mmCIF file of C-alpha atoms in Angstrom:
data_model
loop_
_atom_site.group_PDB
_atom_site.id
_atom_site.type_symbol
_atom_site.label_atom_id
_atom_site.label_comp_id
_atom_site.label_asym_id
_atom_site.label_seq_id
_atom_site.Cartn_x
_atom_site.Cartn_y
_atom_site.Cartn_z
ATOM 1 C CA MET A 1 9.970 12.825 65.421
ATOM 2 C CA THR A 2 12.265 12.238 62.508
ATOM 3 C CA ARG A 3 11.934 8.493 63.128
ATOM 4 C CA ALA A 4 8.182 8.821 62.701
ATOM 5 C CA LEU A 5 8.594 10.611 59.374
ATOM 6 C CA VAL A 6 11.196 8.123 58.189
ATOM 7 C CA ALA A 7 8.879 5.280 59.100
ATOM 8 C CA CYS A 8 6.023 7.032 57.322
ATOM 9 C CA LEU A 9 8.032 7.664 54.171
ATOM 10 C CA THR A 10 9.499 4.166 54.249
ATOM 11 C CA LEU A 11 5.965 2.812 54.438
ATOM 12 C CA VAL A 12 5.010 4.911 51.434
ATOM 13 C CA ALA A 13 7.962 3.493 49.523
ATOM 14 C CA ALA A 14 7.157 -0.061 50.599
ATOM 15 C CA VAL A 15 3.511 0.303 49.590
ATOM 16 C CA SER A 16 4.628 1.822 46.320
ATOM 17 C CA LEU A 17 6.772 -1.218 45.594
ATOM 18 C CA GLY A 18 3.679 -3.298 45.111
ATOM 19 C CA ALA A 19 1.546 -0.543 43.634
ATOM 20 C CA GLN A 20 0.984 -0.161 39.945
ATOM 21 C CA THR A 21 -0.291 3.044 38.455
ATOM 22 C CA PRO A 22 -3.699 2.880 36.796
ATOM 23 C CA THR A 23 -2.508 4.588 33.619
ATOM 24 C CA ARG A 24 0.656 2.582 33.027
ATOM 25 C CA PRO A 25 1.251 -0.595 35.026
ATOM 26 C CA ALA A 26 4.864 -1.472 35.700
ATOM 27 C CA THR A 27 5.949 -4.614 33.911
ATOM 28 C CA ALA A 28 9.187 -6.418 33.371
ATOM 29 C CA SER A 29 9.531 -4.782 29.950
ATOM 30 C CA SER A 30 8.683 -1.277 31.178
ATOM 31 C CA PRO A 31 10.328 -0.519 34.504
ATOM 32 C CA GLY A 32 8.595 2.078 36.651
ATOM 33 C CA LYS A 33 10.048 5.489 37.254
ATOM 34 C CA ILE A 34 11.717 6.145 40.557
ATOM 35 C CA ALA A 35 12.389 9.309 42.515
ATOM 36 C CA PHE A 36 13.601 10.323 45.934
ATOM 37 C CA VAL A 37 12.909 12.991 48.514
ATOM 38 C CA SER A 38 14.749 14.449 51.473
ATOM 39 C CA SER A 39 12.352 13.763 54.328
ATOM 40 C CA ARG A 40 14.361 15.955 56.697
ATOM 41 C CA THR A 41 14.065 18.960 54.366
ATOM 42 C CA ILE A 42 10.376 18.314 53.779
ATOM 43 C CA MET A 43 9.553 17.872 57.448
ATOM 44 C CA GLN A 44 11.482 20.945 58.569
ATOM 45 C CA SER A 45 9.894 23.056 55.833
ATOM 46 C CA THR A 46 6.331 21.884 56.407
ATOM 47 C CA PRO A 47 4.018 24.449 57.996
ATOM 48 C CA GLY A 48 3.367 23.541 61.610
ATOM 49 C CA TYR A 49 6.601 21.592 62.069
ATOM 50 C CA ALA A 50 8.404 24.243 64.132
ATOM 51 C CA ALA A 51 5.484 24.655 66.539
ATOM 52 C CA ALA A 52 5.012 20.886 66.881
ATOM 53 C CA ASP A 53 8.736 20.337 67.400
ATOM 54 C CA SER A 54 8.880 23.072 70.026
ATOM 55 C CA ALA A 55 5.857 21.676 71.876
ATOM 56 C CA LEU A 56 7.273 18.154 71.829
ATOM 57 C CA ASN A 57 10.663 19.364 73.058
ATOM 58 C CA ARG A 58 8.965 21.157 75.963
ATOM 59 C CA ASP A 59 7.122 17.953 76.865
ATOM 60 C CA ILE A 60 10.304 15.909 76.579
ATOM 61 C CA GLN A 61 12.178 18.353 78.818
ATOM 62 C CA ALA A 62 9.388 18.256 81.411
ATOM 63 C CA GLY A 63 9.613 14.459 81.383
ATOM 64 C CA ARG A 64 13.396 14.575 81.731
ATOM 65 C CA ASP A 65 13.078 16.980 84.649
ATOM 66 C CA GLU A 66 10.611 14.672 86.389
ATOM 67 C CA ILE A 67 12.856 11.655 85.794
ATOM 68 C CA ALA A 68 15.825 13.613 87.198
ATOM 69 C CA ARG A 69 13.813 14.422 90.348
ATOM 70 C CA LEU A 70 12.804 10.779 90.721
ATOM 71 C CA GLN A 71 16.396 9.672 90.189
ATOM 72 C CA ALA A 72 17.579 12.112 92.850
ATOM 73 C CA GLN A 73 15.002 10.679 95.263
ATOM 74 C CA MET A 74 16.152 7.163 94.405
ATOM 75 C CA ASP A 75 19.801 8.073 94.894
ATOM 76 C CA SER A 76 19.040 9.711 98.227
ATOM 77 C CA ALA A 77 17.052 6.678 99.396
ATOM 78 C CA VAL A 78 19.866 4.320 98.364
ATOM 79 C CA ARG A 79 22.459 6.426 100.212
ATOM 80 C CA ALA A 80 20.280 6.437 103.327
ATOM 81 C CA PHE A 81 19.741 2.703 102.961
ATOM 82 C CA ASP A 82 23.483 2.046 102.662
ATOM 83 C CA GLN A 83 24.164 3.948 105.906
ATOM 84 C CA GLN A 84 21.730 1.908 107.968
ATOM 85 C CA SER A 85 22.472 -1.058 110.183
ATOM 86 C CA PRO A 86 21.864 -4.557 108.785
ATOM 87 C CA ALA A 87 18.673 -4.929 110.830
ATOM 88 C CA ALA A 88 17.305 -1.604 109.605
ATOM 89 C CA LYS A 89 18.280 -2.487 106.034
ATOM 90 C CA GLN A 90 16.026 -5.526 106.086
ATOM 91 C CA ALA A 91 13.075 -3.392 107.116
ATOM 92 C CA LYS A 92 13.801 -0.716 104.495
ATOM 93 C CA GLN A 93 14.632 -3.075 101.633
ATOM 94 C CA ARG A 94 10.993 -3.553 100.589
ATOM 95 C CA GLU A 95 10.395 0.204 100.743
ATOM 96 C CA LEU A 96 13.385 0.775 98.469
ATOM 97 C CA GLN A 97 12.141 -1.867 96.015
ATOM 98 C CA GLN A 98 8.724 -0.191 95.891
ATOM 99 C CA LEU A 99 10.384 3.145 95.210
ATOM 100 C CA GLN A 100 12.351 1.551 92.357
ATOM 101 C CA GLU A 101 9.151 0.035 90.932
ATOM 102 C CA ARG A 102 7.368 3.402 91.076
ATOM 103 C CA TYR A 103 10.368 5.028 89.389
ATOM 104 C CA THR A 104 10.347 2.448 86.592
ATOM 105 C CA GLN A 105 6.574 2.636 86.171
ATOM 106 C CA ARG A 106 6.606 6.422 86.001
ATOM 107 C CA GLY A 107 9.426 6.359 83.460
ATOM 108 C CA ASN A 108 7.375 4.009 81.280
ATOM 109 C CA GLU A 109 4.302 6.217 81.651
ATOM 110 C CA LEU A 110 6.293 9.279 80.632
ATOM 111 C CA ASN A 111 7.722 7.473 77.588
ATOM 112 C CA ASP A 112 4.235 6.373 76.544
ATOM 113 C CA ARG A 113 2.926 9.907 77.016
ATOM 114 C CA ILE A 114 5.743 11.361 74.897
ATOM 115 C CA GLN A 115 5.099 8.837 72.119
ATOM 116 C CA GLN A 116 1.383 9.654 72.199
ATOM 117 C CA ARG A 117 2.135 13.377 72.158
ATOM 118 C CA GLN A 118 4.514 12.902 69.242
ATOM 119 C CA GLN A 119 1.758 11.139 67.315
ATOM 120 C CA GLU A 120 -0.732 13.893 68.182
ATOM 121 C CA LEU A 121 1.643 16.622 67.041
ATOM 122 C CA PHE A 122 3.251 15.009 64.015
ATOM 123 C CA GLY A 123 0.531 12.595 62.846
ATOM 124 C CA PRO A 124 -1.364 15.259 60.874
ATOM 125 C CA ILE A 125 1.876 16.648 59.426
ATOM 126 C CA ASN A 126 3.025 13.170 58.376
ATOM 127 C CA ALA A 127 -0.382 12.407 56.871
ATOM 128 C CA ARG A 128 -0.316 15.637 54.862
ATOM 129 C CA ILE A 129 3.205 14.918 53.601
ATOM 130 C CA ARG A 130 2.289 11.327 52.761
ATOM 131 C CA ALA A 131 -0.789 12.485 50.826
ATOM 132 C CA VAL A 132 1.270 14.960 48.805
ATOM 133 C CA ILE A 133 3.957 12.377 48.044
ATOM 134 C CA ASP A 134 1.314 9.799 47.089
ATOM 135 C CA GLY A 135 -0.327 12.344 44.801
ATOM 136 C CA ILE A 136 2.949 13.229 43.100
ATOM 137 C CA ARG A 137 3.803 9.537 42.783
ATOM 138 C CA ALA A 138 0.499 8.817 41.071
ATOM 139 C CA GLU A 139 0.631 11.904 38.832
ATOM 140 C CA GLY A 140 4.208 11.234 37.781
ATOM 141 C CA ASN A 141 3.689 7.492 37.332
ATOM 142 C CA TYR A 142 6.490 6.764 39.790
ATOM 143 C CA ALA A 143 6.761 3.155 40.892
ATOM 144 C CA MET A 144 8.834 4.095 43.941
ATOM 145 C CA ILE A 145 9.863 7.163 45.867
ATOM 146 C CA PHE A 146 12.787 6.691 48.224
ATOM 147 C CA ASP A 147 13.754 8.734 51.250
ATOM 148 C CA ALA A 148 17.327 9.932 50.818
ATOM 149 C CA ASP A 149 17.511 10.677 54.553
ATOM 150 C CA ALA A 150 16.400 7.250 55.802
ATOM 151 C CA SER A 151 19.106 5.531 57.788
ATOM 152 C CA GLY A 152 19.808 2.151 56.283
ATOM 153 C CA GLY A 153 17.477 2.999 53.410
ATOM 154 C CA GLY A 154 19.985 1.836 50.845
ATOM 155 C CA LEU A 155 20.105 4.996 48.751
ATOM 156 C CA ILE A 156 23.795 5.629 48.255
ATOM 157 C CA SER A 157 23.835 7.688 45.097
ATOM 158 C CA ALA A 158 21.150 9.022 42.787
ATOM 159 C CA ASP A 159 20.753 11.290 39.814
ATOM 160 C CA PRO A 160 19.819 14.718 41.234
ATOM 161 C CA THR A 161 17.137 15.085 38.567
ATOM 162 C CA LEU A 162 15.212 12.310 40.359
ATOM 163 C CA ASP A 163 14.930 14.467 43.511
ATOM 164 C CA ILE A 164 11.310 15.600 43.826
ATOM 165 C CA THR A 165 11.743 17.273 47.224
ATOM 166 C CA ALA A 166 11.138 20.749 45.750
ATOM 167 C CA LYS A 167 7.961 19.519 44.076
ATOM 168 C CA VAL A 168 6.681 18.123 47.377
ATOM 169 C CA LEU A 169 7.534 21.377 49.184
ATOM 170 C CA ALA A 170 5.776 23.444 46.514
ATOM 171 C CA ARG A 171 2.666 21.285 46.774
ATOM 172 C CA LEU A 172 2.696 21.485 50.575
ATOM 173 C CA SER A 173 2.942 25.278 50.483
ATOM 174 C CA GLN A 174 0.025 25.430 48.017
ATOM 175 C CA ALA A 175 -2.117 23.329 50.345
ATOM 176 C CA GLN A 176 -2.142 26.008 53.057
#
């Protein structure tokens, strides 16, 4: 879930790199303003986040439980297979391979379902955050807004006065 927000905010920053504001285009002689936000703080403070996070965690746990049951079945089948005679092993080998294929397929299905569910739950929240950040960027004539929480984002140190996280949070709370 945080990866989705980081990707969203990184996309906003990347798009902003090439964007020029209509009122004052960035040029070599007039560098654009920059700012940063704490995506983690914004996401966790956004209305609807706690409910979405809780719902996703329930779905993830249900998937983990199902995978654990499938793994237990696999382990049991392998133990039974190992205890059989060589002749019986040949007959059961295909059955064991099919069980492994079903296990792998179901794991992939569960991962896809979780990713889809994450998009369903957090897509609207991310879109709302992105819209607010884009609005603040345009209003403030910012050329770029970085995510201070992005791993590998390159932001090592910044002037705290460039932090517009509180402004984004205020705008999000007004939008309710």
